[in-house]
Amino acid sequence: MYDLNPAFLIGLLVFLIACSAFFSSSETGMLSLNRYRLRNLAKQGHRGAKRASTLLNRPDRLLGIILVGNTFVNIFAAAIATALAIQLWGDAGIAIATVALTIILLIFGEIAPKTLAILRPEAVAYPTSLPLMLLLKILSPLVWLLNGVSNGLLKLCGVDPSSKRNDGLTTEELRSVVRESSHELPQNRQSMLLGILDLETVTVNDIMIPRNEVAGIDLEDSLEDIITQLRTTPHTRLPVFRNDINQIEGVVHMRQIARLLTHDQLTKEALSQASHEPYFVPESTPLSIQLVNFQKHKRRIGIVVDEYGDVLGIVTLEDILEEIVGDFSNQDALRSPDIHPQDDGTQVIDGAAYIREVNKALGWSLPCDGPKTLNGLITEALESIPESAVCLKIGPYRLEILQSTDNRVKSVRVWRPTPIAQPTPQSESD
């Protein structure tokens, strides 16, 4: 080797460094591939994706062939560099070759190709998968032997080499993926996907229309009042009850009584006959389950009840869909929080406003894991019904009671103080 032409040795050394870069970049590119995108491309028939997927199914063999090739190339390159350096500088060339080859391999054989592979894994992994497949077939006996020894050592350490990595994503990880895909997903689609994921954590109690706001038909009212209510209601479905909503008898669809209503032939008996049996929903039912239940029972409205069977409110299919796609009807305007922005940056909010709706409208994070309304949050914090002009602090928010009655808070001024920037200390001049 010491008698070979220096030009030949230089050419061979350049080739070996290129091979080192190939193995380093292919390893990083393969392991940096997005597994979900890879599976999708493989299903679509992408040849490079199919080869890469096959190699990644057995990562021990993939790493085996890459490390065998990279180790051989680097050792051979060290021998060539030493021989070339001795020809040029004598015995001092050994030290020169060691330092120079280390720097060259680090830059051109490791750092640069691996950085490229991290930035563009698909552009690197798919083309390199073909030579890796060929090398794996040629060197399969050697790879099999080396993998057998290494897998045996892993088993002695209590690690099962045949176990596969779990690539499944948790709900929180899916949320992170959706948020990080904002540059590829339109804002409305991103919000819809996040809304679907949030169905697991939101219950019907969080979005229901409370019983004091439920528009229903009381059969104890006069027929004239009932007809007037039916002619002016903006709703298509109304609960029917006697004297109290806990005595609910059914739910009526306006389409079922439209003809009788048009010809002034509606009676209380006809209204009761047109009502279908009410569908009751436990207050703690997650929205993801309730959405399936609505589909299963062919219903669009449910009566929310507590553990004692008392009616708490109603929830509709539209309410759940609005959690996913946002408001798409004018019904929400009838029960949305009454928020009045002030010139000084504060917000005057009705005490009956839902905390979730306030947070959603203002981008705040008032606690909503306990009481559902602003009135409930304040009374829980103070443990009493406060009088007007009382102020309190909940987290970073300041609340001032503007108006209250004997049993509830009616209006509140809420704001979040802006942190005061601390002045930067200046050093004394000499």
C-alpha positions as CSV (number, residue, x, y, z in Angstrom):
1,M,0.0,0.0,0.0
2,Y,2.9,2.3,0.7
3,D,4.1,1.9,-2.9
4,L,0.8,2.9,-4.5
5,N,0.5,6.1,-6.5
6,P,-0.4,9.1,-4.2
7,A,-3.0,10.3,-6.6
8,F,-4.7,6.9,-6.5
9,L,-4.6,7.0,-2.7
10,I,-6.1,10.5,-2.6
11,G,-8.9,9.4,-5.0
12,L,-9.6,6.3,-2.9
13,L,-9.6,8.4,0.3
14,V,-12.2,10.8,-1.2
15,F,-14.4,7.9,-2.2
16,L,-14.2,6.4,1.3
17,I,-15.1,9.8,2.9
18,A,-18.1,10.0,0.5
19,C,-19.1,6.4,1.6
20,S,-18.9,7.5,5.2
21,A,-21.1,10.5,4.5
22,F,-23.6,8.1,2.7
23,F,-23.9,5.8,5.7
24,S,-24.1,8.6,8.2
25,S,-26.8,10.5,6.3
26,S,-28.8,7.4,5.5
27,E,-28.9,6.4,9.2
28,T,-30.1,9.8,10.3
29,G,-32.5,10.2,7.4
30,M,-34.1,6.8,8.0
31,L,-34.6,7.4,11.7
32,S,-35.8,11.0,11.2
33,L,-38.6,10.0,8.8
34,N,-42.2,10.9,9.8
35,R,-43.7,7.4,10.3
36,Y,-47.2,8.5,9.5
37,R,-46.3,10.2,6.3
38,L,-44.1,7.2,5.4
39,R,-47.0,4.8,5.8
40,N,-49.2,7.0,3.8
41,L,-46.7,7.3,0.9
42,A,-46.1,3.5,1.1
43,K,-49.8,2.8,0.7
44,Q,-49.9,5.1,-2.3
45,G,-47.2,3.0,-4.0
46,H,-44.2,5.3,-3.5
47,R,-41.2,2.9,-4.2
48,G,-38.7,4.7,-1.9
49,A,-41.3,4.8,0.9
50,K,-41.9,1.1,0.5
51,R,-38.2,0.3,0.7
52,A,-37.7,2.6,3.7
53,S,-40.7,1.1,5.4
54,T,-39.4,-2.4,4.9
55,L,-36.0,-1.5,6.3
56,L,-37.5,0.2,9.3
57,N,-39.6,-2.8,10.1
58,R,-36.4,-4.5,11.3
59,P,-34.3,-1.6,12.7
60,D,-31.7,-4.0,14.1
61,R,-30.8,-5.2,10.6
62,L,-30.9,-1.6,9.2
63,L,-28.5,-0.3,11.9
64,G,-26.4,-3.4,11.5
65,I,-25.7,-2.9,7.8
66,I,-25.2,0.8,8.2
67,L,-22.8,0.4,11.1
68,V,-20.9,-2.4,9.4
69,G,-20.4,-0.3,6.3
70,N,-19.6,2.9,8.2
71,T,-17.1,1.1,10.5
72,F,-15.3,-0.6,7.6
73,V,-15.2,2.6,5.5
74,N,-13.8,4.7,8.4
75,I,-11.1,2.1,9.3
76,F,-10.1,1.7,5.7
77,A,-10.0,5.5,5.3
78,A,-7.7,5.7,8.3
79,A,-5.3,3.1,6.8
80,I,-5.2,4.9,3.4
81,A,-4.7,8.3,5.1
82,T,-1.8,6.9,7.2
83,A,-0.1,5.3,4.1
84,L,-0.5,8.5,2.1
85,A,0.8,10.7,4.9
86,I,3.9,8.5,5.5
87,Q,4.7,8.7,1.7
88,L,4.5,12.5,1.9
89,W,5.9,13.3,5.4
90,G,7.6,10.2,6.7
91,D,6.9,9.1,10.3
92,A,5.5,12.5,11.2
93,G,2.7,11.8,8.7
94,I,1.0,9.4,11.2
95,A,0.2,12.2,13.6
96,I,-0.7,14.5,10.7
97,A,-3.0,11.9,9.2
98,T,-4.7,11.2,12.5
99,V,-5.6,14.9,13.1
100,A,-6.4,15.7,9.6
101,L,-8.6,12.7,9.0
102,T,-10.5,13.2,12.3
103,I,-11.4,16.8,11.3
104,I,-12.3,15.7,7.7
105,L,-14.5,12.8,8.8
106,L,-16.2,14.9,11.5
107,I,-17.1,17.7,9.0
108,F,-17.7,15.8,5.7
109,G,-18.5,12.3,7.1
110,E,-20.7,13.1,10.1
111,I,-21.8,16.7,10.9
112,A,-22.7,18.0,7.4
113,P,-24.4,14.8,6.0
114,K,-26.3,14.2,9.3
115,T,-27.5,17.9,9.4
116,L,-28.7,17.6,5.8
117,A,-30.5,14.4,6.6
118,I,-32.3,15.9,9.6
119,L,-33.4,18.9,7.5
120,R,-34.5,16.8,4.5
121,P,-35.0,13.2,5.7
122,E,-37.2,12.1,2.8
123,A,-34.8,13.5,0.2
124,V,-32.0,11.5,1.8
125,A,-33.7,8.3,3.0
126,Y,-35.7,7.3,-0.1
127,P,-32.8,7.3,-2.6
128,T,-30.3,5.7,-0.1
129,S,-32.8,2.9,0.7
130,L,-32.0,1.2,-2.6
131,P,-28.3,0.7,-2.0
132,L,-29.0,-0.3,1.6
133,M,-31.4,-3.0,0.4
134,L,-28.7,-4.3,-1.9
135,L,-26.0,-4.3,0.8
136,L,-28.3,-6.0,3.2
137,K,-28.8,-8.9,0.7
138,I,-25.1,-9.2,0.0
139,L,-23.9,-8.9,3.6
140,S,-26.9,-10.6,5.3
141,P,-24.9,-13.5,6.8
142,L,-22.5,-11.1,8.5
143,V,-25.4,-8.8,9.6
144,W,-27.3,-11.8,11.0
145,L,-24.3,-12.9,13.0
146,L,-23.6,-9.5,14.5
147,N,-27.3,-8.9,15.3
148,G,-27.5,-12.3,16.9
149,V,-24.6,-11.5,19.2
150,S,-25.9,-8.0,20.1
151,N,-29.5,-9.2,20.6
152,G,-28.1,-11.9,22.9
153,L,-26.4,-9.2,25.0
154,L,-29.6,-7.2,25.1
155,K,-31.6,-10.2,26.4
156,L,-29.0,-10.7,29.1
157,C,-29.8,-7.1,30.2
158,G,-33.5,-7.8,30.2
159,V,-34.4,-6.0,26.9
160,D,-36.5,-7.8,24.3
161,P,-35.0,-6.9,20.9
162,S,-38.1,-8.2,19.1
163,S,-40.5,-5.7,20.8
164,K,-41.7,-2.9,18.6
165,R,-41.8,0.7,19.5
166,N,-45.3,2.1,20.1
167,D,-45.8,4.8,17.6
168,G,-49.3,5.6,18.8
169,L,-50.1,9.2,19.9
170,T,-51.9,10.3,23.0
171,T,-54.6,12.9,22.9
172,E,-52.2,15.6,24.1
173,E,-49.6,14.6,21.6
174,L,-52.3,14.8,18.8
175,R,-53.1,18.3,20.0
176,S,-49.4,19.3,19.7
177,V,-49.3,17.8,16.2
178,V,-52.3,19.8,15.2
179,R,-51.0,23.1,16.7
180,E,-47.6,22.6,15.1
181,S,-49.2,22.0,11.7
182,S,-50.7,25.5,11.6
183,H,-48.6,26.5,8.6
184,E,-50.1,23.6,6.6
185,L,-53.6,23.6,8.0
186,P,-56.1,26.5,7.6
187,Q,-57.1,28.1,10.9
188,N,-60.7,26.8,10.7
189,R,-59.6,23.2,10.1
190,Q,-57.1,23.4,12.9
191,S,-59.8,24.7,15.2
192,M,-62.2,21.9,14.1
193,L,-59.6,19.2,14.8
194,L,-58.8,20.6,18.2
195,G,-62.6,20.8,18.9
196,I,-63.0,17.1,18.2
197,L,-60.1,16.3,20.6
198,D,-61.7,18.4,23.3
199,L,-64.9,16.4,23.1
200,E,-63.3,13.9,25.4
201,T,-62.8,16.5,28.2
202,V,-66.0,18.5,27.9
203,T,-69.3,17.2,29.4
204,V,-72.9,18.0,28.5
205,N,-73.1,20.0,31.8
206,D,-70.5,22.4,30.3
207,I,-72.5,23.4,27.3
208,M,-76.1,22.7,28.2
209,I,-78.8,25.5,28.2
210,P,-79.7,25.8,32.0
211,R,-83.2,25.1,33.0
212,N,-84.0,28.8,33.8
213,E,-83.2,29.7,30.2
214,V,-85.0,26.7,28.6
215,A,-87.9,27.8,26.3
216,G,-90.7,25.2,26.8
217,I,-94.4,24.7,26.6
218,D,-96.3,24.6,29.9
219,L,-99.6,22.7,29.4
220,E,-101.0,24.6,32.4
221,D,-100.9,27.8,30.4
222,S,-103.9,28.9,28.4
223,L,-104.2,27.7,24.9
224,E,-104.0,31.2,23.6
225,D,-100.6,31.8,25.3
226,I,-99.3,28.5,24.0
227,I,-100.3,29.3,20.4
228,T,-98.7,32.7,20.7
229,Q,-95.5,31.1,22.0
230,L,-95.5,28.6,19.2
231,R,-96.0,31.3,16.5
232,T,-93.1,33.4,17.8
233,T,-90.6,30.8,19.0
234,P,-87.2,30.7,17.0
235,H,-86.8,27.0,18.0
236,T,-87.8,24.0,16.0
237,R,-88.0,21.6,19.0
238,L,-89.6,22.5,22.4
239,P,-90.0,20.5,25.6
240,V,-93.6,20.0,26.8
241,F,-94.2,19.9,30.5
242,R,-96.9,20.6,33.1
243,N,-96.3,23.4,35.6
244,D,-92.7,22.5,36.1
245,I,-90.0,21.3,33.7
246,N,-89.3,18.4,36.1
247,Q,-92.7,17.1,35.0
248,I,-91.7,16.9,31.4
249,E,-94.0,14.9,29.1
250,G,-92.2,15.1,25.8
251,V,-90.6,17.1,23.1
252,V,-92.5,18.5,20.2
253,H,-91.2,19.3,16.7
254,M,-92.7,22.4,15.1
255,R,-93.1,20.5,11.8
256,Q,-95.5,18.1,13.5
257,I,-97.9,20.8,14.5
258,A,-97.4,23.3,11.7
259,R,-100.6,22.4,9.8
260,L,-102.8,22.6,12.9
261,L,-101.1,25.8,14.0
262,T,-101.7,27.4,10.5
263,H,-105.4,26.5,10.5
264,D,-105.9,27.4,14.2
265,Q,-106.9,23.8,15.0
266,L,-104.3,23.2,17.7
267,T,-105.5,21.8,21.0
268,K,-103.6,20.7,24.1
269,E,-104.5,17.1,23.4
270,A,-103.1,17.3,19.9
271,L,-100.0,18.9,21.2
272,S,-99.5,16.1,23.7
273,Q,-100.1,13.5,21.1
274,A,-97.6,15.2,18.7
275,S,-94.9,15.1,21.4
276,H,-92.4,12.2,21.4
277,E,-90.9,10.7,24.5
278,P,-88.2,12.8,26.1
279,Y,-84.6,11.5,25.9
280,F,-82.7,12.0,29.2
281,V,-78.9,12.6,29.5
282,P,-76.8,12.3,32.6
283,E,-75.0,15.6,33.3
284,S,-71.5,14.1,33.4
285,T,-71.7,12.5,29.9
286,P,-68.6,13.5,27.8
287,L,-69.6,15.1,24.5
288,S,-67.7,12.5,22.5
289,I,-70.1,9.8,24.0
290,Q,-73.2,12.0,23.7
291,L,-72.5,12.7,20.0
292,V,-72.5,8.9,19.4
293,N,-75.6,8.5,21.6
294,F,-77.5,11.1,19.6
295,Q,-76.7,9.2,16.4
296,K,-77.6,5.9,17.9
297,H,-81.0,7.0,19.3
298,K,-81.8,9.2,16.3
299,R,-82.3,12.2,18.6
300,R,-81.3,15.9,18.3
301,I,-82.2,17.1,21.8
302,G,-81.6,15.6,25.2
303,I,-82.9,16.6,28.7
304,V,-79.9,16.8,31.1
305,V,-80.6,15.4,34.6
306,D,-78.6,15.1,37.7
307,E,-78.1,12.0,39.9
308,Y,-81.5,12.6,41.5
309,G,-83.4,12.8,38.2
310,D,-84.0,16.6,38.4
311,V,-83.8,18.5,35.2
312,L,-80.8,20.7,34.9
313,G,-81.2,21.9,31.3
314,I,-81.2,20.7,27.7
315,V,-78.4,19.9,25.3
316,T,-78.8,19.6,21.5
317,L,-76.9,18.1,18.7
318,E,-76.2,21.6,17.4
319,D,-74.6,22.5,20.7
320,I,-72.1,19.7,20.3
321,L,-71.4,20.4,16.6
322,E,-70.7,24.1,17.5
323,E,-68.0,22.9,19.9
324,I,-66.3,21.5,16.8
325,V,-67.1,23.9,13.9
326,G,-67.9,27.0,15.9
327,D,-71.1,29.0,15.9
328,F,-73.3,28.4,12.8
329,S,-76.7,29.6,14.0
330,N,-78.2,32.6,15.7
331,Q,-79.3,30.5,18.7
332,D,-76.1,31.1,20.5
333,A,-76.7,34.8,20.5
334,L,-79.7,34.2,22.7
335,R,-77.6,32.6,25.5
336,S,-74.1,33.9,25.0
337,P,-72.3,35.8,27.8
338,D,-73.2,39.5,27.9
339,I,-69.7,41.0,27.6
340,H,-69.4,44.8,27.3
341,P,-65.9,46.0,26.6
342,Q,-65.1,49.4,28.3
343,D,-62.9,52.2,27.1
344,D,-60.4,51.6,29.9
345,G,-59.8,48.0,28.7
346,T,-62.0,46.3,31.3
347,Q,-64.9,44.1,30.6
348,V,-68.4,44.3,32.2
349,I,-69.9,40.8,32.2
350,D,-73.2,39.5,33.3
351,G,-73.0,37.2,36.4
352,A,-74.9,34.5,34.6
353,A,-72.3,34.3,31.8
354,Y,-70.7,30.9,31.3
355,I,-67.0,30.9,32.2
356,R,-66.1,28.7,29.2
357,E,-67.8,31.2,26.9
358,V,-66.0,34.1,28.5
359,N,-62.7,32.4,28.2
360,K,-63.4,31.5,24.6
361,A,-64.5,35.0,23.7
362,L,-61.7,36.9,25.4
363,G,-58.9,34.3,25.3
364,W,-58.8,34.2,29.1
365,S,-58.2,31.2,31.4
366,L,-60.6,31.7,34.3
367,P,-61.0,28.4,36.2
368,C,-63.9,26.4,34.8
369,D,-63.4,23.0,36.4
370,G,-65.8,23.9,39.3
371,P,-68.6,26.4,39.0
372,K,-69.9,27.0,35.4
373,T,-70.9,30.6,35.7
374,L,-69.2,33.8,36.7
375,N,-71.7,34.2,39.6
376,G,-70.9,30.7,40.8
377,L,-67.1,31.3,40.6
378,I,-67.4,34.5,42.7
379,T,-69.7,33.0,45.4
380,E,-67.5,30.0,45.7
381,A,-64.4,32.2,46.1
382,L,-66.1,34.5,48.7
383,E,-68.2,31.7,50.3
384,S,-71.1,34.2,50.4
385,I,-73.3,36.4,48.2
386,P,-71.2,39.6,48.0
387,E,-72.5,43.1,48.0
388,S,-71.7,45.7,45.4
389,A,-68.3,47.3,45.2
390,V,-66.6,44.2,46.6
391,C,-63.3,43.4,44.8
392,L,-61.5,40.1,44.6
393,K,-58.6,38.4,42.8
394,I,-58.9,35.1,41.0
395,G,-55.5,34.0,39.5
396,P,-54.2,36.9,37.5
397,Y,-57.7,38.5,37.1
398,R,-59.3,41.3,39.1
399,L,-63.1,41.3,39.6
400,E,-65.2,44.1,40.9
401,I,-68.9,43.4,41.8
402,L,-71.0,46.1,40.2
403,Q,-74.5,44.9,41.0
404,S,-75.8,42.1,43.1
405,T,-79.1,40.9,44.6
406,D,-80.0,38.7,47.6
407,N,-79.3,35.5,45.7
408,R,-76.8,36.2,42.9
409,V,-74.3,38.5,41.4
410,K,-75.8,40.4,38.4
411,S,-72.8,42.2,36.8
412,V,-69.1,42.2,37.3
413,R,-66.2,44.3,36.0
414,V,-63.3,42.0,35.1
415,W,-59.8,42.8,33.9
416,R,-56.3,41.4,33.8
417,P,-53.6,43.9,34.9
418,T,-50.7,44.4,32.6
419,P,-47.4,43.4,34.3
420,I,-45.3,46.5,35.0
421,A,-41.9,46.2,33.3
422,Q,-39.1,46.5,35.8
423,P,-36.5,49.2,34.8
424,T,-33.2,47.8,33.8
425,P,-30.5,48.9,36.3
426,Q,-28.0,51.1,34.8
427,S,-24.3,50.9,35.7
428,E,-22.7,53.9,37.1
429,S,-20.3,55.6,34.8
430,D,-16.7,56.0,35.8
